[in-house]
Amino acid sequence: MKSKLRLSFLLLLAVPNLASAALQTDIEYGTAAGVSLRLDAFVPEGDGPFPAVILVHGGGWNAGDKSGGPQKGYMAPMQDPLGKAGFAWFSINYRLAPKFHHPAALEDVETAIRWVKAHAAEYHVDPRRIALAGESAGGHLIALAGVRGEGATRVAAVVAFYGMFDMVAETKLTGKLNPNIAGLLGRDTLDDEMLRLMHDASAINFVKPGVPPFLFLHGTADVKVSPQQSVDML
């Protein structure tokens, strides 16, 4: 009997107690094209249900990581403030260009939304209060996910930091094809087909009544992406 009680106690210790603040890393939220899609998850102390934010890193669609890397860049600086404010958060990796072309990364963001909703009870999350936040390439991806979302992929809010939301307009402004866009879309010729691909990858073309509330943050001195991109989305 004592050995059975000891075994039961050890098994209990092995189960994460989400009543206390908990960070879990490298959780598989899906697979796509043979790639294991991973996220890190943080749940605040308490029983919840907590509002949650899915964090999507930047990096020109071809770089970056959910952890933020050694310099804690991208979305990582938001993690501690969100946790202290009583938010759960899920920081995701997604398939990167040029190996994977649009809409692969967008599909991964949508997979993450469905996964968080499906596991809401497990992580003490309120499925009605899930927001997206992303910067640069991540801002582009969450804006697209936000305007496209329906049913299982619809979110409560979107917070986009200096994203590109109209690739055609940005290309006309600069007068040249951005190599990162070329890598994302898998085409390096600025022709009618490329313009069609850029149109279909731009959130501004899918804005419609009833989309979730958006918050845009964009510095006026940005030399990589025109601040007008965020203004035009308003």
PDB file of C-alpha atoms in Angstrom:
ATOM      1  CA  MET A   1       0.000   0.000   0.000  1.00  0.00           C
ATOM      2  CA  LYS A   2       2.801   2.425   0.894  1.00  0.00           C
ATOM      3  CA  SER A   3       4.501   1.818  -2.440  1.00  0.00           C
ATOM      4  CA  LYS A   4       1.240   2.544  -4.310  1.00  0.00           C
ATOM      5  CA  LEU A   5       0.760   5.766  -2.358  1.00  0.00           C
ATOM      6  CA  ARG A   6       4.348   6.782  -3.081  1.00  0.00           C
ATOM      7  CA  LEU A   7       3.854   6.104  -6.809  1.00  0.00           C
ATOM      8  CA  SER A   8       0.619   8.099  -6.859  1.00  0.00           C
ATOM      9  CA  PHE A   9       2.373  11.032  -5.172  1.00  0.00           C
ATOM     10  CA  LEU A  10       5.209  10.971  -7.705  1.00  0.00           C
ATOM     11  CA  LEU A  11       2.753  10.907 -10.607  1.00  0.00           C
ATOM     12  CA  LEU A  12       0.925  13.869  -9.109  1.00  0.00           C
ATOM     13  CA  LEU A  13       4.167  15.825  -8.946  1.00  0.00           C
ATOM     14  CA  ALA A  14       4.827  15.072 -12.606  1.00  0.00           C
ATOM     15  CA  VAL A  15       1.583  16.765 -13.723  1.00  0.00           C
ATOM     16  CA  PRO A  16       1.974  20.547 -14.296  1.00  0.00           C
ATOM     17  CA  ASN A  17       0.004  22.600 -11.778  1.00  0.00           C
ATOM     18  CA  LEU A  18      -1.428  25.476 -13.769  1.00  0.00           C
ATOM     19  CA  ALA A  19      -2.828  27.086 -10.615  1.00  0.00           C
ATOM     20  CA  SER A  20       0.725  28.426 -10.236  1.00  0.00           C
ATOM     21  CA  ALA A  21       2.449  30.493 -12.896  1.00  0.00           C
ATOM     22  CA  ALA A  22       3.861  28.117 -15.469  1.00  0.00           C
ATOM     23  CA  LEU A  23       6.050  28.373 -18.557  1.00  0.00           C
ATOM     24  CA  GLN A  24       6.184  25.479 -21.005  1.00  0.00           C
ATOM     25  CA  THR A  25       8.423  25.491 -24.059  1.00  0.00           C
ATOM     26  CA  ASP A  26       8.527  23.738 -27.429  1.00  0.00           C
ATOM     27  CA  ILE A  27       4.973  22.444 -27.392  1.00  0.00           C
ATOM     28  CA  GLU A  28       3.902  21.045 -30.745  1.00  0.00           C
ATOM     29  CA  TYR A  29       0.776  22.834 -31.943  1.00  0.00           C
ATOM     30  CA  GLY A  30       0.669  21.195 -35.340  1.00  0.00           C
ATOM     31  CA  THR A  31       2.610  19.758 -38.244  1.00  0.00           C
ATOM     32  CA  ALA A  32       2.762  20.987 -41.832  1.00  0.00           C
ATOM     33  CA  ALA A  33       4.822  19.779 -44.786  1.00  0.00           C
ATOM     34  CA  GLY A  34       6.833  17.579 -42.439  1.00  0.00           C
ATOM     35  CA  VAL A  35       7.624  20.471 -40.082  1.00  0.00           C
ATOM     36  CA  SER A  36       6.821  20.272 -36.366  1.00  0.00           C
ATOM     37  CA  LEU A  37       5.255  23.624 -35.435  1.00  0.00           C
ATOM     38  CA  ARG A  38       6.219  24.671 -31.898  1.00  0.00           C
ATOM     39  CA  LEU A  39       5.157  27.269 -29.368  1.00  0.00           C
ATOM     40  CA  ASP A  40       6.043  28.430 -25.861  1.00  0.00           C
ATOM     41  CA  ALA A  41       3.162  28.923 -23.424  1.00  0.00           C
ATOM     42  CA  PHE A  42       2.866  30.925 -20.223  1.00  0.00           C
ATOM     43  CA  VAL A  43      -0.090  30.762 -17.846  1.00  0.00           C
ATOM     44  CA  PRO A  44      -0.343  33.226 -14.929  1.00  0.00           C
ATOM     45  CA  GLU A  45      -0.869  32.139 -11.361  1.00  0.00           C
ATOM     46  CA  GLY A  46      -4.515  31.528 -10.543  1.00  0.00           C
ATOM     47  CA  ASP A  47      -7.484  29.641 -11.884  1.00  0.00           C
ATOM     48  CA  GLY A  48      -8.485  31.959 -14.721  1.00  0.00           C
ATOM     49  CA  PRO A  49      -9.956  31.946 -17.226  1.00  0.00           C
ATOM     50  CA  PHE A  50      -7.334  34.369 -18.490  1.00  0.00           C
ATOM     51  CA  PRO A  51      -7.283  36.549 -21.582  1.00  0.00           C
ATOM     52  CA  ALA A  52      -4.553  35.346 -23.925  1.00  0.00           C
ATOM     53  CA  VAL A  53      -2.262  36.737 -26.613  1.00  0.00           C
ATOM     54  CA  ILE A  54      -0.667  34.771 -29.432  1.00  0.00           C
ATOM     55  CA  LEU A  55       2.709  36.378 -30.174  1.00  0.00           C
ATOM     56  CA  VAL A  56       4.083  36.189 -33.719  1.00  0.00           C
ATOM     57  CA  HIS A  57       7.717  37.205 -34.230  1.00  0.00           C
ATOM     58  CA  GLY A  58       9.140  39.234 -37.083  1.00  0.00           C
ATOM     59  CA  GLY A  59      12.243  38.732 -39.176  1.00  0.00           C
ATOM     60  CA  GLY A  60      11.398  39.473 -42.797  1.00  0.00           C
ATOM     61  CA  TRP A  61       9.435  36.215 -43.131  1.00  0.00           C
ATOM     62  CA  ASN A  62      12.779  34.390 -43.383  1.00  0.00           C
ATOM     63  CA  ALA A  63      14.253  34.632 -39.876  1.00  0.00           C
ATOM     64  CA  GLY A  64      13.368  35.034 -36.206  1.00  0.00           C
ATOM     65  CA  ASP A  65      12.283  32.723 -33.435  1.00  0.00           C
ATOM     66  CA  LYS A  66       9.557  32.502 -30.784  1.00  0.00           C
ATOM     67  CA  SER A  67      12.152  32.929 -28.012  1.00  0.00           C
ATOM     68  CA  GLY A  68      13.451  36.223 -29.373  1.00  0.00           C
ATOM     69  CA  GLY A  69      17.004  34.857 -29.436  1.00  0.00           C
ATOM     70  CA  PRO A  70      19.949  35.941 -27.225  1.00  0.00           C
ATOM     71  CA  GLN A  71      19.113  39.632 -27.622  1.00  0.00           C
ATOM     72  CA  LYS A  72      15.433  39.074 -26.704  1.00  0.00           C
ATOM     73  CA  GLY A  73      14.320  40.825 -29.855  1.00  0.00           C
ATOM     74  CA  TYR A  74      11.066  40.622 -31.739  1.00  0.00           C
ATOM     75  CA  MET A  75       8.054  39.981 -29.482  1.00  0.00           C
ATOM     76  CA  ALA A  76       9.908  38.590 -26.447  1.00  0.00           C
ATOM     77  CA  PRO A  77       9.935  41.930 -24.532  1.00  0.00           C
ATOM     78  CA  MET A  78       6.142  41.703 -24.273  1.00  0.00           C
ATOM     79  CA  GLN A  79       6.188  38.388 -22.436  1.00  0.00           C
ATOM     80  CA  ASP A  80       6.917  39.564 -18.888  1.00  0.00           C
ATOM     81  CA  PRO A  81       4.526  42.563 -18.972  1.00  0.00           C
ATOM     82  CA  LEU A  82       1.724  40.375 -20.300  1.00  0.00           C
ATOM     83  CA  GLY A  83       2.259  37.773 -17.600  1.00  0.00           C
ATOM     84  CA  LYS A  84       2.342  40.383 -14.847  1.00  0.00           C
ATOM     85  CA  ALA A  85      -0.870  41.902 -16.211  1.00  0.00           C
ATOM     86  CA  GLY A  86      -2.658  38.575 -15.909  1.00  0.00           C
ATOM     87  CA  PHE A  87      -2.497  37.462 -19.535  1.00  0.00           C
ATOM     88  CA  ALA A  88      -1.613  34.018 -20.760  1.00  0.00           C
ATOM     89  CA  TRP A  89       0.589  34.109 -23.825  1.00  0.00           C
ATOM     90  CA  PHE A  90       1.622  31.728 -26.567  1.00  0.00           C
ATOM     91  CA  SER A  91       4.698  32.591 -28.632  1.00  0.00           C
ATOM     92  CA  ILE A  92       4.834  30.657 -31.894  1.00  0.00           C
ATOM     93  CA  ASN A  93       7.275  29.625 -34.561  1.00  0.00           C
ATOM     94  CA  TYR A  94       6.042  29.296 -38.127  1.00  0.00           C
ATOM     95  CA  ARG A  95       7.415  28.081 -41.453  1.00  0.00           C
ATOM     96  CA  LEU A  96       9.906  30.511 -42.951  1.00  0.00           C
ATOM     97  CA  ALA A  97      10.669  31.698 -46.469  1.00  0.00           C
ATOM     98  CA  PRO A  98      12.248  31.117 -48.896  1.00  0.00           C
ATOM     99  CA  LYS A  99      11.797  27.391 -48.263  1.00  0.00           C
ATOM    100  CA  PHE A 100       8.094  27.901 -47.644  1.00  0.00           C
ATOM    101  CA  HIS A 101       6.038  30.388 -49.606  1.00  0.00           C
ATOM    102  CA  HIS A 102       2.852  32.259 -48.757  1.00  0.00           C
ATOM    103  CA  PRO A 103       0.361  31.228 -47.446  1.00  0.00           C
ATOM    104  CA  ALA A 104       2.366  28.686 -45.375  1.00  0.00           C
ATOM    105  CA  ALA A 105       3.200  31.054 -42.499  1.00  0.00           C
ATOM    106  CA  LEU A 106      -0.338  32.463 -42.461  1.00  0.00           C
ATOM    107  CA  GLU A 107      -1.760  28.948 -42.289  1.00  0.00           C
ATOM    108  CA  ASP A 108       0.517  28.256 -39.304  1.00  0.00           C
ATOM    109  CA  VAL A 109      -0.824  31.311 -37.456  1.00  0.00           C
ATOM    110  CA  GLU A 110      -4.357  30.095 -38.120  1.00  0.00           C
ATOM    111  CA  THR A 111      -3.405  26.618 -36.889  1.00  0.00           C
ATOM    112  CA  ALA A 112      -2.077  28.194 -33.686  1.00  0.00           C
ATOM    113  CA  ILE A 113      -5.356  30.058 -33.133  1.00  0.00           C
ATOM    114  CA  ARG A 114      -7.331  26.845 -33.487  1.00  0.00           C
ATOM    115  CA  TRP A 115      -4.917  25.021 -31.170  1.00  0.00           C
ATOM    116  CA  VAL A 116      -5.144  27.626 -28.408  1.00  0.00           C
ATOM    117  CA  LYS A 117      -8.936  27.573 -28.593  1.00  0.00           C
ATOM    118  CA  ALA A 118      -9.000  23.771 -28.530  1.00  0.00           C
ATOM    119  CA  HIS A 119      -6.732  23.754 -25.446  1.00  0.00           C
ATOM    120  CA  ALA A 120      -8.337  26.729 -23.712  1.00  0.00           C
ATOM    121  CA  ALA A 121      -9.599  24.727 -20.733  1.00  0.00           C
ATOM    122  CA  GLU A 122      -6.228  23.011 -20.254  1.00  0.00           C
ATOM    123  CA  TYR A 123      -4.409  26.361 -20.128  1.00  0.00           C
ATOM    124  CA  HIS A 124      -7.134  28.228 -18.211  1.00  0.00           C
ATOM    125  CA  VAL A 125      -7.726  30.561 -21.162  1.00  0.00           C
ATOM    126  CA  ASP A 126     -10.954  32.327 -22.062  1.00  0.00           C
ATOM    127  CA  PRO A 127     -11.484  31.368 -25.735  1.00  0.00           C
ATOM    128  CA  ARG A 128     -13.569  34.515 -26.238  1.00  0.00           C
ATOM    129  CA  ARG A 129     -10.625  36.757 -25.261  1.00  0.00           C
ATOM    130  CA  ILE A 130      -7.757  35.672 -27.488  1.00  0.00           C
ATOM    131  CA  ALA A 131      -5.778  38.401 -29.263  1.00  0.00           C
ATOM    132  CA  LEU A 132      -2.969  38.384 -31.805  1.00  0.00           C
ATOM    133  CA  ALA A 133       0.172  40.522 -31.536  1.00  0.00           C
ATOM    134  CA  GLY A 134       3.020  40.627 -34.018  1.00  0.00           C
ATOM    135  CA  GLU A 135       5.769  42.872 -35.316  1.00  0.00           C
ATOM    136  CA  SER A 136       7.085  43.474 -38.822  1.00  0.00           C
ATOM    137  CA  ALA A 137       6.573  40.191 -40.734  1.00  0.00           C
ATOM    138  CA  GLY A 138       4.578  38.989 -37.742  1.00  0.00           C
ATOM    139  CA  GLY A 139       2.454  42.136 -37.962  1.00  0.00           C
ATOM    140  CA  HIS A 140       1.718  41.327 -41.592  1.00  0.00           C
ATOM    141  CA  LEU A 141       0.723  37.750 -40.724  1.00  0.00           C
ATOM    142  CA  ILE A 142      -1.554  38.613 -37.812  1.00  0.00           C
ATOM    143  CA  ALA A 143      -3.290  41.342 -39.796  1.00  0.00           C
ATOM    144  CA  LEU A 144      -4.086  38.840 -42.530  1.00  0.00           C
ATOM    145  CA  ALA A 145      -5.256  36.305 -39.960  1.00  0.00           C
ATOM    146  CA  GLY A 146      -7.359  38.973 -38.273  1.00  0.00           C
ATOM    147  CA  VAL A 147      -9.222  40.100 -41.377  1.00  0.00           C
ATOM    148  CA  ARG A 148      -9.663  36.541 -42.656  1.00  0.00           C
ATOM    149  CA  GLY A 149     -10.660  34.929 -39.376  1.00  0.00           C
ATOM    150  CA  GLU A 150     -14.007  33.200 -39.079  1.00  0.00           C
ATOM    151  CA  GLY A 151     -15.330  30.671 -36.608  1.00  0.00           C
ATOM    152  CA  ALA A 152     -12.417  28.738 -35.090  1.00  0.00           C
ATOM    153  CA  THR A 153      -9.847  31.244 -36.410  1.00  0.00           C
ATOM    154  CA  ARG A 154     -11.610  34.450 -35.355  1.00  0.00           C
ATOM    155  CA  VAL A 155      -9.892  36.407 -32.568  1.00  0.00           C
ATOM    156  CA  ALA A 156     -11.022  39.175 -30.234  1.00  0.00           C
ATOM    157  CA  ALA A 157      -8.375  41.767 -31.152  1.00  0.00           C
ATOM    158  CA  VAL A 158      -5.234  42.348 -33.228  1.00  0.00           C
ATOM    159  CA  VAL A 159      -2.172  44.424 -32.241  1.00  0.00           C
ATOM    160  CA  ALA A 160       0.139  45.007 -35.200  1.00  0.00           C
ATOM    161  CA  PHE A 161       3.562  46.633 -34.888  1.00  0.00           C
ATOM    162  CA  TYR A 162       4.924  48.246 -38.092  1.00  0.00           C
ATOM    163  CA  GLY A 163       3.609  45.616 -40.469  1.00  0.00           C
ATOM    164  CA  MET A 164       3.233  45.678 -44.237  1.00  0.00           C
ATOM    165  CA  PHE A 165      -0.435  45.530 -45.150  1.00  0.00           C
ATOM    166  CA  ASP A 166      -0.402  46.613 -48.816  1.00  0.00           C
ATOM    167  CA  MET A 167       2.529  45.085 -50.690  1.00  0.00           C
ATOM    168  CA  VAL A 168       1.537  46.616 -54.010  1.00  0.00           C
ATOM    169  CA  ALA A 169       1.452  50.151 -52.592  1.00  0.00           C
ATOM    170  CA  GLU A 170       4.762  49.685 -50.774  1.00  0.00           C
ATOM    171  CA  THR A 171       6.409  48.378 -53.950  1.00  0.00           C
ATOM    172  CA  LYS A 172       5.123  51.319 -55.979  1.00  0.00           C
ATOM    173  CA  LEU A 173       6.390  53.697 -53.290  1.00  0.00           C
ATOM    174  CA  THR A 174       9.919  52.296 -53.300  1.00  0.00           C
ATOM    175  CA  GLY A 175       9.993  51.605 -57.047  1.00  0.00           C
ATOM    176  CA  LYS A 176      11.575  48.179 -56.589  1.00  0.00           C
ATOM    177  CA  LEU A 177      10.707  44.688 -55.470  1.00  0.00           C
ATOM    178  CA  ASN A 178      11.582  43.973 -51.848  1.00  0.00           C
ATOM    179  CA  PRO A 179      13.750  40.812 -51.798  1.00  0.00           C
ATOM    180  CA  ASN A 180      11.974  39.599 -48.666  1.00  0.00           C
ATOM    181  CA  ILE A 181       8.628  39.815 -50.457  1.00  0.00           C
ATOM    182  CA  ALA A 182      10.165  37.940 -53.383  1.00  0.00           C
ATOM    183  CA  GLY A 183      11.296  35.198 -51.008  1.00  0.00           C
ATOM    184  CA  LEU A 184       7.905  35.011 -49.325  1.00  0.00           C
ATOM    185  CA  LEU A 185       5.970  34.804 -52.578  1.00  0.00           C
ATOM    186  CA  GLY A 186       8.496  32.689 -54.469  1.00  0.00           C
ATOM    187  CA  ARG A 187       8.812  35.019 -57.436  1.00  0.00           C
ATOM    188  CA  ASP A 188      11.443  37.647 -58.245  1.00  0.00           C
ATOM    189  CA  THR A 189       9.901  39.246 -61.331  1.00  0.00           C
ATOM    190  CA  LEU A 190       7.692  42.297 -60.907  1.00  0.00           C
ATOM    191  CA  ASP A 191       5.039  41.346 -63.445  1.00  0.00           C
ATOM    192  CA  ASP A 192       1.263  40.937 -63.465  1.00  0.00           C
ATOM    193  CA  GLU A 193       1.473  37.558 -61.702  1.00  0.00           C
ATOM    194  CA  MET A 194       3.628  39.059 -58.954  1.00  0.00           C
ATOM    195  CA  LEU A 195       1.179  41.926 -58.516  1.00  0.00           C
ATOM    196  CA  ARG A 196      -1.617  39.386 -58.125  1.00  0.00           C
ATOM    197  CA  LEU A 197       0.362  37.458 -55.509  1.00  0.00           C
ATOM    198  CA  MET A 198       1.121  40.659 -53.587  1.00  0.00           C
ATOM    199  CA  HIS A 199      -2.544  41.656 -53.705  1.00  0.00           C
ATOM    200  CA  ASP A 200      -3.609  38.298 -52.274  1.00  0.00           C
ATOM    201  CA  ALA A 201      -0.996  38.535 -49.506  1.00  0.00           C
ATOM    202  CA  SER A 202      -2.087  42.018 -48.383  1.00  0.00           C
ATOM    203  CA  ALA A 203      -4.499  42.422 -45.477  1.00  0.00           C
ATOM    204  CA  ILE A 204      -5.811  45.765 -46.734  1.00  0.00           C
ATOM    205  CA  ASN A 205      -7.637  43.990 -49.559  1.00  0.00           C
ATOM    206  CA  PHE A 206      -9.668  41.828 -47.181  1.00  0.00           C
ATOM    207  CA  VAL A 207     -10.910  44.380 -44.660  1.00  0.00           C
ATOM    208  CA  LYS A 208     -14.666  44.053 -44.232  1.00  0.00           C
ATOM    209  CA  PRO A 209     -17.370  45.024 -41.734  1.00  0.00           C
ATOM    210  CA  GLY A 210     -17.244  43.046 -38.517  1.00  0.00           C
ATOM    211  CA  VAL A 211     -13.497  42.385 -38.329  1.00  0.00           C
ATOM    212  CA  PRO A 212     -12.023  42.443 -34.790  1.00  0.00           C
ATOM    213  CA  PRO A 213     -10.684  45.730 -33.391  1.00  0.00           C
ATOM    214  CA  PHE A 214      -7.128  46.535 -34.502  1.00  0.00           C
ATOM    215  CA  LEU A 215      -4.411  48.562 -32.798  1.00  0.00           C
ATOM    216  CA  PHE A 216      -1.612  49.744 -35.079  1.00  0.00           C
ATOM    217  CA  LEU A 217       1.766  50.916 -33.758  1.00  0.00           C
ATOM    218  CA  HIS A 218       4.217  52.357 -36.266  1.00  0.00           C
ATOM    219  CA  GLY A 219       7.071  54.831 -35.855  1.00  0.00           C
ATOM    220  CA  THR A 220       7.013  57.822 -38.193  1.00  0.00           C
ATOM    221  CA  ALA A 221      10.782  57.496 -38.809  1.00  0.00           C
ATOM    222  CA  ASP A 222      10.511  53.909 -40.062  1.00  0.00           C
ATOM    223  CA  VAL A 223      12.704  53.547 -43.172  1.00  0.00           C
ATOM    224  CA  LYS A 224      11.979  49.846 -43.802  1.00  0.00           C
ATOM    225  CA  VAL A 225       8.182  49.962 -43.998  1.00  0.00           C
ATOM    226  CA  SER A 226       6.319  53.190 -44.682  1.00  0.00           C
ATOM    227  CA  PRO A 227       4.196  54.374 -41.721  1.00  0.00           C
ATOM    228  CA  GLN A 228       1.485  55.051 -44.306  1.00  0.00           C
ATOM    229  CA  GLN A 229       0.924  51.292 -44.345  1.00  0.00           C
ATOM    230  CA  SER A 230      -0.622  51.469 -40.878  1.00  0.00           C
ATOM    231  CA  VAL A 231      -2.472  54.729 -41.588  1.00  0.00           C
ATOM    232  CA  ASP A 232      -4.117  53.231 -44.669  1.00  0.00           C
ATOM    233  CA  MET A 233      -5.462  50.323 -42.636  1.00  0.00           C
ATOM    234  CA  LEU A 234      -7.448  52.623 -40.356  1.00  0.00           C
TER     235      LEU A 234
END
